[in-house]
Amino acid sequence: MIAALPDADALRSRLPSTTMWGPIDVVATTGSTNADLSSAAHDGAPGGRVLVAGEQTAGRGRLARTWASPAGASVSMSVLLQPKQDWSRWGWLSLLAGLAVSSSLEALAPEGVRVALKWPNDVLLDGGKVCGILSERVESAAGLRAVVGIGINLTLTRDQLPVPTATSLALAGFDVTATDVVAGVLTEFERYYRVWEAEGTLRDDYVARCASIGTPLTISVAGEPPRSGVGRGVDVDGRLEVETAAGLERFAVGDVIHARLA
């Protein structure tokens, strides 16, 4: 059985004393963990703060979509960051979050469950989406901050899934607690974040994990006709490189559908 809410003390004990994370707060419910940390940033809070909730009543996803977060069935978490990298590199933060979730879930996955990362940051379990990610830039009097929100489906049943292409850890056979999941994500996030802060890119790490590379796919960008081709890589800014009939094209945004999952 997957416990729906992490234990705050146990969560803190899983992280090293040198961790970048803190304070770490766990609440049963809130409107939006991203909105709460954005408010804290406006009040001058420094990077490192973490907020975890067992329910969101006003959660948002990428491209202004809603992100369902029913009580007891999912976990939502946001982290407040104060990056040293120039803001032009901050597009990597959403991809970084996807890396962190995919690598942490892979370490927890039952044998035979395939964990994949679909560009830009969709984490898939055997082809079903298990995670939503939203990164936002916050301009405050104390300087620029970034808030990265992550929502992971824990125990949603098939009837509770927001769309047929979604899944949950329980449906994939995971035998873990929410503390296991959140601690793993924070650990992996910090590991990748330190690399990104030093180098400004995570290209090699991302390419090694992204299933969109080498895969026939279709990408849709708002206001443009869909393009089909084969994913060839990502550039130093994290843009997806797709070999289409028109040649090699690069995409900073868009919805990707892998042909084998269509």
PDB file of C-alpha atoms in Angstrom:
ATOM      1  CA  MET A   1       0.000   0.000   0.000  1.00  0.00           C
ATOM      2  CA  ILE A   2       1.350   3.416  -0.954  1.00  0.00           C
ATOM      3  CA  ALA A   3       0.904   5.941   1.853  1.00  0.00           C
ATOM      4  CA  ALA A   4      -0.544   9.128   0.388  1.00  0.00           C
ATOM      5  CA  LEU A   5       1.366  11.665   2.482  1.00  0.00           C
ATOM      6  CA  PRO A   6       5.071  11.636   3.345  1.00  0.00           C
ATOM      7  CA  ASP A   7       6.189  11.712   6.939  1.00  0.00           C
ATOM      8  CA  ALA A   8       8.021  15.019   7.366  1.00  0.00           C
ATOM      9  CA  ASP A   9      10.548  13.782   9.938  1.00  0.00           C
ATOM     10  CA  ALA A  10      11.290  10.606   8.003  1.00  0.00           C
ATOM     11  CA  LEU A  11      11.667  12.650   4.835  1.00  0.00           C
ATOM     12  CA  ARG A  12      14.221  14.975   6.394  1.00  0.00           C
ATOM     13  CA  SER A  13      16.151  12.008   7.813  1.00  0.00           C
ATOM     14  CA  ARG A  14      16.548  10.517   4.319  1.00  0.00           C
ATOM     15  CA  LEU A  15      18.495  13.559   3.109  1.00  0.00           C
ATOM     16  CA  PRO A  16      22.144  14.290   3.962  1.00  0.00           C
ATOM     17  CA  SER A  17      23.045  17.025   6.423  1.00  0.00           C
ATOM     18  CA  THR A  18      24.636  18.941   3.528  1.00  0.00           C
ATOM     19  CA  THR A  19      21.450  18.960   1.455  1.00  0.00           C
ATOM     20  CA  MET A  20      20.386  22.130  -0.332  1.00  0.00           C
ATOM     21  CA  TRP A  21      16.788  21.515   0.750  1.00  0.00           C
ATOM     22  CA  GLY A  22      15.191  23.272   3.670  1.00  0.00           C
ATOM     23  CA  PRO A  23      12.895  24.092   5.213  1.00  0.00           C
ATOM     24  CA  ILE A  24      10.726  21.137   4.151  1.00  0.00           C
ATOM     25  CA  ASP A  25       7.015  21.427   4.927  1.00  0.00           C
ATOM     26  CA  VAL A  26       4.351  18.755   4.460  1.00  0.00           C
ATOM     27  CA  VAL A  27       0.633  19.661   4.429  1.00  0.00           C
ATOM     28  CA  ALA A  28      -2.470  17.576   3.842  1.00  0.00           C
ATOM     29  CA  THR A  29      -4.032  19.990   1.365  1.00  0.00           C
ATOM     30  CA  THR A  30      -3.468  23.339  -0.336  1.00  0.00           C
ATOM     31  CA  GLY A  31      -4.634  25.207  -3.396  1.00  0.00           C
ATOM     32  CA  SER A  32      -1.343  24.993  -5.277  1.00  0.00           C
ATOM     33  CA  THR A  33       2.137  24.217  -3.990  1.00  0.00           C
ATOM     34  CA  ASN A  34       3.592  26.326  -6.818  1.00  0.00           C
ATOM     35  CA  ALA A  35       1.423  29.297  -5.860  1.00  0.00           C
ATOM     36  CA  ASP A  36       2.382  28.930  -2.203  1.00  0.00           C
ATOM     37  CA  LEU A  37       6.115  28.957  -2.948  1.00  0.00           C
ATOM     38  CA  SER A  38       5.720  31.773  -5.477  1.00  0.00           C
ATOM     39  CA  SER A  39       4.136  33.804  -2.683  1.00  0.00           C
ATOM     40  CA  ALA A  40       7.034  32.918  -0.387  1.00  0.00           C
ATOM     41  CA  ALA A  41       9.479  34.037  -3.082  1.00  0.00           C
ATOM     42  CA  HIS A  42       7.701  37.391  -3.353  1.00  0.00           C
ATOM     43  CA  ASP A  43       8.147  37.719   0.393  1.00  0.00           C
ATOM     44  CA  GLY A  44      11.896  37.255  -0.034  1.00  0.00           C
ATOM     45  CA  ALA A  45      12.319  33.553   0.756  1.00  0.00           C
ATOM     46  CA  PRO A  46      15.666  32.134  -0.468  1.00  0.00           C
ATOM     47  CA  GLY A  47      16.098  29.011  -2.552  1.00  0.00           C
ATOM     48  CA  GLY A  48      15.881  25.554  -1.020  1.00  0.00           C
ATOM     49  CA  ARG A  49      12.360  25.618   0.414  1.00  0.00           C
ATOM     50  CA  VAL A  50      10.223  22.530  -0.284  1.00  0.00           C
ATOM     51  CA  LEU A  51       6.457  22.174   0.067  1.00  0.00           C
ATOM     52  CA  VAL A  52       4.729  18.783  -0.205  1.00  0.00           C
ATOM     53  CA  ALA A  53       0.955  18.285  -0.257  1.00  0.00           C
ATOM     54  CA  GLY A  54      -1.306  15.278  -0.356  1.00  0.00           C
ATOM     55  CA  GLU A  55      -3.975  17.222  -2.240  1.00  0.00           C
ATOM     56  CA  GLN A  56      -4.135  20.276  -4.502  1.00  0.00           C
ATOM     57  CA  THR A  57      -7.459  21.972  -5.133  1.00  0.00           C
ATOM     58  CA  ALA A  58      -6.194  24.433  -7.772  1.00  0.00           C
ATOM     59  CA  GLY A  59      -3.232  22.683  -9.380  1.00  0.00           C
ATOM     60  CA  ARG A  60      -1.992  23.627 -12.838  1.00  0.00           C
ATOM     61  CA  GLY A  61       0.007  21.777 -15.454  1.00  0.00           C
ATOM     62  CA  ARG A  62       2.071  22.658 -18.488  1.00  0.00           C
ATOM     63  CA  LEU A  63       0.491  24.847 -21.207  1.00  0.00           C
ATOM     64  CA  ALA A  64      -2.167  26.127 -18.743  1.00  0.00           C
ATOM     65  CA  ARG A  65      -3.731  22.689 -18.320  1.00  0.00           C
ATOM     66  CA  THR A  66      -5.275  21.536 -15.073  1.00  0.00           C
ATOM     67  CA  TRP A  67      -3.536  18.864 -13.037  1.00  0.00           C
ATOM     68  CA  ALA A  68      -5.880  16.693 -11.001  1.00  0.00           C
ATOM     69  CA  SER A  69      -4.610  15.979  -7.493  1.00  0.00           C
ATOM     70  CA  PRO A  70      -7.286  14.071  -5.573  1.00  0.00           C
ATOM     71  CA  ALA A  71      -6.839  13.655  -1.833  1.00  0.00           C
ATOM     72  CA  GLY A  72      -5.053  10.485  -0.831  1.00  0.00           C
ATOM     73  CA  ALA A  73      -4.216   9.383  -4.359  1.00  0.00           C
ATOM     74  CA  SER A  74      -1.298  11.565  -5.425  1.00  0.00           C
ATOM     75  CA  VAL A  75       1.503  13.689  -4.043  1.00  0.00           C
ATOM     76  CA  SER A  76       2.312  17.229  -5.128  1.00  0.00           C
ATOM     77  CA  MET A  77       5.567  18.968  -4.354  1.00  0.00           C
ATOM     78  CA  SER A  78       7.216  22.241  -5.288  1.00  0.00           C
ATOM     79  CA  VAL A  79      10.757  23.451  -4.766  1.00  0.00           C
ATOM     80  CA  LEU A  80      11.960  27.048  -4.612  1.00  0.00           C
ATOM     81  CA  LEU A  81      15.252  27.719  -6.394  1.00  0.00           C
ATOM     82  CA  GLN A  82      17.633  30.627  -6.616  1.00  0.00           C
ATOM     83  CA  PRO A  83      19.764  29.634  -9.617  1.00  0.00           C
ATOM     84  CA  LYS A  84      23.159  31.143 -10.285  1.00  0.00           C
ATOM     85  CA  GLN A  85      22.894  30.287 -13.965  1.00  0.00           C
ATOM     86  CA  ASP A  86      21.703  33.062 -16.273  1.00  0.00           C
ATOM     87  CA  TRP A  87      17.917  32.988 -16.630  1.00  0.00           C
ATOM     88  CA  SER A  88      18.312  32.197 -20.341  1.00  0.00           C
ATOM     89  CA  ARG A  89      19.353  28.703 -19.201  1.00  0.00           C
ATOM     90  CA  TRP A  90      16.388  28.198 -16.906  1.00  0.00           C
ATOM     91  CA  GLY A  91      14.477  26.274 -19.549  1.00  0.00           C
ATOM     92  CA  TRP A  92      16.494  23.294 -18.355  1.00  0.00           C
ATOM     93  CA  LEU A  93      14.723  23.260 -14.992  1.00  0.00           C
ATOM     94  CA  SER A  94      11.624  21.464 -16.282  1.00  0.00           C
ATOM     95  CA  LEU A  95      13.762  18.911 -18.088  1.00  0.00           C
ATOM     96  CA  LEU A  96      15.875  18.545 -14.950  1.00  0.00           C
ATOM     97  CA  ALA A  97      12.748  17.748 -12.942  1.00  0.00           C
ATOM     98  CA  GLY A  98      11.790  15.059 -15.443  1.00  0.00           C
ATOM     99  CA  LEU A  99      15.273  13.568 -15.156  1.00  0.00           C
ATOM    100  CA  ALA A 100      15.010  13.546 -11.372  1.00  0.00           C
ATOM    101  CA  VAL A 101      11.618  11.842 -11.331  1.00  0.00           C
ATOM    102  CA  SER A 102      12.498   9.251 -13.983  1.00  0.00           C
ATOM    103  CA  SER A 103      15.781   8.247 -12.357  1.00  0.00           C
ATOM    104  CA  SER A 104      14.265   8.077  -8.859  1.00  0.00           C
ATOM    105  CA  LEU A 105      11.279   5.999 -10.005  1.00  0.00           C
ATOM    106  CA  GLU A 106      13.539   3.686 -11.978  1.00  0.00           C
ATOM    107  CA  ALA A 107      15.384   2.892  -8.750  1.00  0.00           C
ATOM    108  CA  LEU A 108      12.058   2.056  -7.050  1.00  0.00           C
ATOM    109  CA  ALA A 109      10.328   0.273  -9.952  1.00  0.00           C
ATOM    110  CA  PRO A 110       9.283  -3.380  -9.804  1.00  0.00           C
ATOM    111  CA  GLU A 111      11.132  -5.720 -12.118  1.00  0.00           C
ATOM    112  CA  GLY A 112       9.875  -5.470 -15.668  1.00  0.00           C
ATOM    113  CA  VAL A 113       8.351  -1.982 -15.398  1.00  0.00           C
ATOM    114  CA  ARG A 114       9.783   0.318 -18.060  1.00  0.00           C
ATOM    115  CA  VAL A 115      10.433   3.896 -16.936  1.00  0.00           C
ATOM    116  CA  ALA A 116      10.819   6.299 -19.867  1.00  0.00           C
ATOM    117  CA  LEU A 117      11.265  10.034 -20.281  1.00  0.00           C
ATOM    118  CA  LYS A 118       9.336  11.649 -23.142  1.00  0.00           C
ATOM    119  CA  TRP A 119      10.458  15.121 -24.192  1.00  0.00           C
ATOM    120  CA  PRO A 120      10.279  17.565 -22.587  1.00  0.00           C
ATOM    121  CA  ASN A 121       9.476  16.171 -19.138  1.00  0.00           C
ATOM    122  CA  ASP A 122       6.765  13.506 -19.273  1.00  0.00           C
ATOM    123  CA  VAL A 123       7.657  10.490 -17.124  1.00  0.00           C
ATOM    124  CA  LEU A 124       6.089   7.288 -18.436  1.00  0.00           C
ATOM    125  CA  LEU A 125       5.582   3.915 -16.793  1.00  0.00           C
ATOM    126  CA  ASP A 126       5.045   1.266 -19.462  1.00  0.00           C
ATOM    127  CA  GLY A 127       3.806   4.063 -21.735  1.00  0.00           C
ATOM    128  CA  GLY A 128       1.413   5.726 -19.270  1.00  0.00           C
ATOM    129  CA  LYS A 129       2.064   9.222 -17.916  1.00  0.00           C
ATOM    130  CA  VAL A 130       2.583   9.214 -14.143  1.00  0.00           C
ATOM    131  CA  CYS A 131       3.899  12.712 -13.509  1.00  0.00           C
ATOM    132  CA  GLY A 132       3.151  16.342 -14.294  1.00  0.00           C
ATOM    133  CA  ILE A 133       5.731  19.147 -14.066  1.00  0.00           C
ATOM    134  CA  LEU A 134       5.394  22.916 -14.141  1.00  0.00           C
ATOM    135  CA  SER A 135       8.264  25.406 -13.806  1.00  0.00           C
ATOM    136  CA  GLU A 136       7.715  29.118 -13.274  1.00  0.00           C
ATOM    137  CA  ARG A 137       9.956  32.166 -12.985  1.00  0.00           C
ATOM    138  CA  VAL A 138       9.221  34.531 -10.099  1.00  0.00           C
ATOM    139  CA  GLU A 139      10.383  38.149 -10.098  1.00  0.00           C
ATOM    140  CA  SER A 140      10.641  39.469  -6.563  1.00  0.00           C
ATOM    141  CA  ALA A 141      12.244  42.456  -4.870  1.00  0.00           C
ATOM    142  CA  ALA A 142      14.943  40.080  -3.602  1.00  0.00           C
ATOM    143  CA  GLY A 143      15.768  38.899  -7.130  1.00  0.00           C
ATOM    144  CA  LEU A 144      14.744  36.207  -9.583  1.00  0.00           C
ATOM    145  CA  ARG A 145      13.560  32.864  -8.259  1.00  0.00           C
ATOM    146  CA  ALA A 146      12.287  29.686  -9.905  1.00  0.00           C
ATOM    147  CA  VAL A 147       9.545  27.405  -8.646  1.00  0.00           C
ATOM    148  CA  VAL A 148       9.348  23.855  -9.973  1.00  0.00           C
ATOM    149  CA  GLY A 149       6.211  21.845  -9.266  1.00  0.00           C
ATOM    150  CA  ILE A 150       5.961  18.070  -9.566  1.00  0.00           C
ATOM    151  CA  GLY A 151       2.812  15.966  -9.239  1.00  0.00           C
ATOM    152  CA  ILE A 152       3.014  12.182  -9.124  1.00  0.00           C
ATOM    153  CA  ASN A 153       0.059   9.791  -9.287  1.00  0.00           C
ATOM    154  CA  LEU A 154       0.384   7.372  -6.388  1.00  0.00           C
ATOM    155  CA  THR A 155      -2.736   5.253  -5.941  1.00  0.00           C
ATOM    156  CA  LEU A 156      -5.159   6.446  -8.621  1.00  0.00           C
ATOM    157  CA  THR A 157      -7.335   3.637  -9.936  1.00  0.00           C
ATOM    158  CA  ARG A 158      -8.166   3.354 -13.638  1.00  0.00           C
ATOM    159  CA  ASP A 159     -11.536   4.997 -12.965  1.00  0.00           C
ATOM    160  CA  GLN A 160      -9.806   7.961 -11.298  1.00  0.00           C
ATOM    161  CA  LEU A 161      -7.265   8.633 -14.048  1.00  0.00           C
ATOM    162  CA  PRO A 162      -7.762  12.060 -15.663  1.00  0.00           C
ATOM    163  CA  VAL A 163      -7.086  10.661 -19.149  1.00  0.00           C
ATOM    164  CA  PRO A 164      -6.808   7.096 -20.505  1.00  0.00           C
ATOM    165  CA  THR A 165      -3.094   7.603 -21.268  1.00  0.00           C
ATOM    166  CA  ALA A 166      -2.242   8.257 -17.594  1.00  0.00           C
ATOM    167  CA  THR A 167      -1.219   5.732 -14.944  1.00  0.00           C
ATOM    168  CA  SER A 168      -0.212   5.587 -11.289  1.00  0.00           C
ATOM    169  CA  LEU A 169       2.493   3.902  -9.245  1.00  0.00           C
ATOM    170  CA  ALA A 170      -0.067   1.510  -7.780  1.00  0.00           C
ATOM    171  CA  LEU A 171      -1.335   0.478 -11.216  1.00  0.00           C
ATOM    172  CA  ALA A 172       2.274  -0.176 -12.263  1.00  0.00           C
ATOM    173  CA  GLY A 173       2.820  -2.413  -9.247  1.00  0.00           C
ATOM    174  CA  PHE A 174       5.047  -0.180  -7.105  1.00  0.00           C
ATOM    175  CA  ASP A 175       5.322  -1.144  -3.422  1.00  0.00           C
ATOM    176  CA  VAL A 176       6.613   2.109  -1.926  1.00  0.00           C
ATOM    177  CA  THR A 177       5.610   4.933   0.395  1.00  0.00           C
ATOM    178  CA  ALA A 178       5.172   8.582  -0.482  1.00  0.00           C
ATOM    179  CA  THR A 179       8.230   9.228   1.689  1.00  0.00           C
ATOM    180  CA  ASP A 180      10.259   6.894  -0.555  1.00  0.00           C
ATOM    181  CA  VAL A 181       9.052   8.735  -3.649  1.00  0.00           C
ATOM    182  CA  VAL A 182       9.585  12.299  -2.434  1.00  0.00           C
ATOM    183  CA  ALA A 183      12.968  11.549  -0.849  1.00  0.00           C
ATOM    184  CA  GLY A 184      14.132   9.912  -4.057  1.00  0.00           C
ATOM    185  CA  VAL A 185      12.989  12.843  -6.207  1.00  0.00           C
ATOM    186  CA  LEU A 186      14.654  15.422  -3.947  1.00  0.00           C
ATOM    187  CA  THR A 187      17.900  13.442  -3.900  1.00  0.00           C
ATOM    188  CA  GLU A 188      18.024  13.077  -7.672  1.00  0.00           C
ATOM    189  CA  PHE A 189      16.891  16.657  -8.262  1.00  0.00           C
ATOM    190  CA  GLU A 190      19.761  17.979  -6.153  1.00  0.00           C
ATOM    191  CA  ARG A 191      22.261  15.741  -7.944  1.00  0.00           C
ATOM    192  CA  TYR A 192      21.225  16.997 -11.380  1.00  0.00           C
ATOM    193  CA  TYR A 193      20.805  20.568 -10.160  1.00  0.00           C
ATOM    194  CA  ARG A 194      24.409  20.754  -8.990  1.00  0.00           C
ATOM    195  CA  VAL A 195      25.598  19.555 -12.408  1.00  0.00           C
ATOM    196  CA  TRP A 196      23.405  22.104 -14.175  1.00  0.00           C
ATOM    197  CA  GLU A 197      24.577  24.938 -11.926  1.00  0.00           C
ATOM    198  CA  ALA A 198      28.182  24.074 -12.784  1.00  0.00           C
ATOM    199  CA  GLU A 199      27.753  23.455 -16.509  1.00  0.00           C
ATOM    200  CA  GLY A 200      24.564  25.247 -17.619  1.00  0.00           C
ATOM    201  CA  THR A 201      23.296  22.186 -19.478  1.00  0.00           C
ATOM    202  CA  LEU A 202      22.289  18.585 -18.825  1.00  0.00           C
ATOM    203  CA  ARG A 203      22.461  17.512 -22.423  1.00  0.00           C
ATOM    204  CA  ASP A 204      24.444  14.292 -21.933  1.00  0.00           C
ATOM    205  CA  ASP A 205      22.382  13.150 -18.944  1.00  0.00           C
ATOM    206  CA  TYR A 206      19.152  13.956 -20.729  1.00  0.00           C
ATOM    207  CA  VAL A 207      20.081  12.228 -23.983  1.00  0.00           C
ATOM    208  CA  ALA A 208      20.957   9.086 -22.034  1.00  0.00           C
ATOM    209  CA  ARG A 209      17.431   8.912 -20.568  1.00  0.00           C
ATOM    210  CA  CYS A 210      15.122  10.371 -23.199  1.00  0.00           C
ATOM    211  CA  ALA A 211      13.088   7.793 -25.121  1.00  0.00           C
ATOM    212  CA  SER A 212      12.092  10.440 -27.703  1.00  0.00           C
ATOM    213  CA  ILE A 213      15.559  10.183 -29.230  1.00  0.00           C
ATOM    214  CA  GLY A 214      15.832   7.625 -31.999  1.00  0.00           C
ATOM    215  CA  THR A 215      12.043   7.245 -31.990  1.00  0.00           C
ATOM    216  CA  PRO A 216       9.507   7.990 -34.757  1.00  0.00           C
ATOM    217  CA  LEU A 217       7.234  10.691 -33.400  1.00  0.00           C
ATOM    218  CA  THR A 218       4.848  13.530 -34.149  1.00  0.00           C
ATOM    219  CA  ILE A 219       5.222  16.936 -32.526  1.00  0.00           C
ATOM    220  CA  SER A 220       2.451  19.514 -32.323  1.00  0.00           C
ATOM    221  CA  VAL A 221       3.069  23.209 -31.673  1.00  0.00           C
ATOM    222  CA  ALA A 222       0.124  25.557 -31.082  1.00  0.00           C
ATOM    223  CA  GLY A 223      -0.859  27.367 -34.267  1.00  0.00           C
ATOM    224  CA  GLU A 224       1.252  25.141 -36.515  1.00  0.00           C
ATOM    225  CA  PRO A 225       0.530  21.908 -38.391  1.00  0.00           C
ATOM    226  CA  PRO A 226       1.903  18.756 -36.695  1.00  0.00           C
ATOM    227  CA  ARG A 227       5.267  17.515 -37.969  1.00  0.00           C
ATOM    228  CA  SER A 228       6.326  13.890 -38.068  1.00  0.00           C
ATOM    229  CA  GLY A 229       9.850  12.593 -38.036  1.00  0.00           C
ATOM    230  CA  VAL A 230      12.454  10.915 -35.877  1.00  0.00           C
ATOM    231  CA  GLY A 231      13.885  12.374 -32.675  1.00  0.00           C
ATOM    232  CA  ARG A 232      17.622  12.905 -33.166  1.00  0.00           C
ATOM    233  CA  GLY A 233      18.704  14.582 -29.916  1.00  0.00           C
ATOM    234  CA  VAL A 234      18.524  17.754 -27.886  1.00  0.00           C
ATOM    235  CA  ASP A 235      20.731  20.814 -28.213  1.00  0.00           C
ATOM    236  CA  VAL A 236      22.609  22.531 -25.372  1.00  0.00           C
ATOM    237  CA  ASP A 237      19.448  24.487 -24.512  1.00  0.00           C
ATOM    238  CA  GLY A 238      17.303  21.359 -24.270  1.00  0.00           C
ATOM    239  CA  ARG A 239      15.419  21.924 -27.522  1.00  0.00           C
ATOM    240  CA  LEU A 240      14.280  18.725 -29.218  1.00  0.00           C
ATOM    241  CA  GLU A 241      15.938  17.990 -32.555  1.00  0.00           C
ATOM    242  CA  VAL A 242      13.677  16.160 -35.002  1.00  0.00           C
ATOM    243  CA  GLU A 243      14.578  14.935 -38.474  1.00  0.00           C
ATOM    244  CA  THR A 244      11.511  15.788 -40.576  1.00  0.00           C
ATOM    245  CA  ALA A 245      10.836  15.902 -44.281  1.00  0.00           C
ATOM    246  CA  ALA A 246      12.059  19.512 -44.173  1.00  0.00           C
ATOM    247  CA  GLY A 247      15.365  18.572 -42.513  1.00  0.00           C
ATOM    248  CA  LEU A 248      16.567  18.861 -38.936  1.00  0.00           C
ATOM    249  CA  GLU A 249      14.174  21.060 -36.943  1.00  0.00           C
ATOM    250  CA  ARG A 250      14.510  22.228 -33.335  1.00  0.00           C
ATOM    251  CA  PHE A 251      11.576  22.692 -30.965  1.00  0.00           C
ATOM    252  CA  ALA A 252      11.569  24.613 -27.693  1.00  0.00           C
ATOM    253  CA  VAL A 253       7.928  23.736 -26.939  1.00  0.00           C
ATOM    254  CA  GLY A 254       5.398  21.241 -28.219  1.00  0.00           C
ATOM    255  CA  ASP A 255       3.465  18.065 -27.505  1.00  0.00           C
ATOM    256  CA  VAL A 256       5.193  14.867 -28.574  1.00  0.00           C
ATOM    257  CA  ILE A 257       3.481  11.577 -29.380  1.00  0.00           C
ATOM    258  CA  HIS A 258       5.704   8.552 -29.868  1.00  0.00           C
ATOM    259  CA  ALA A 259       4.501   6.548 -32.845  1.00  0.00           C
ATOM    260  CA  ARG A 260       4.556   3.261 -30.901  1.00  0.00           C
ATOM    261  CA  LEU A 261       2.269   4.764 -28.242  1.00  0.00           C
ATOM    262  CA  ALA A 262      -0.136   6.511 -30.619  1.00  0.00           C
TER     263      ALA A 262
END
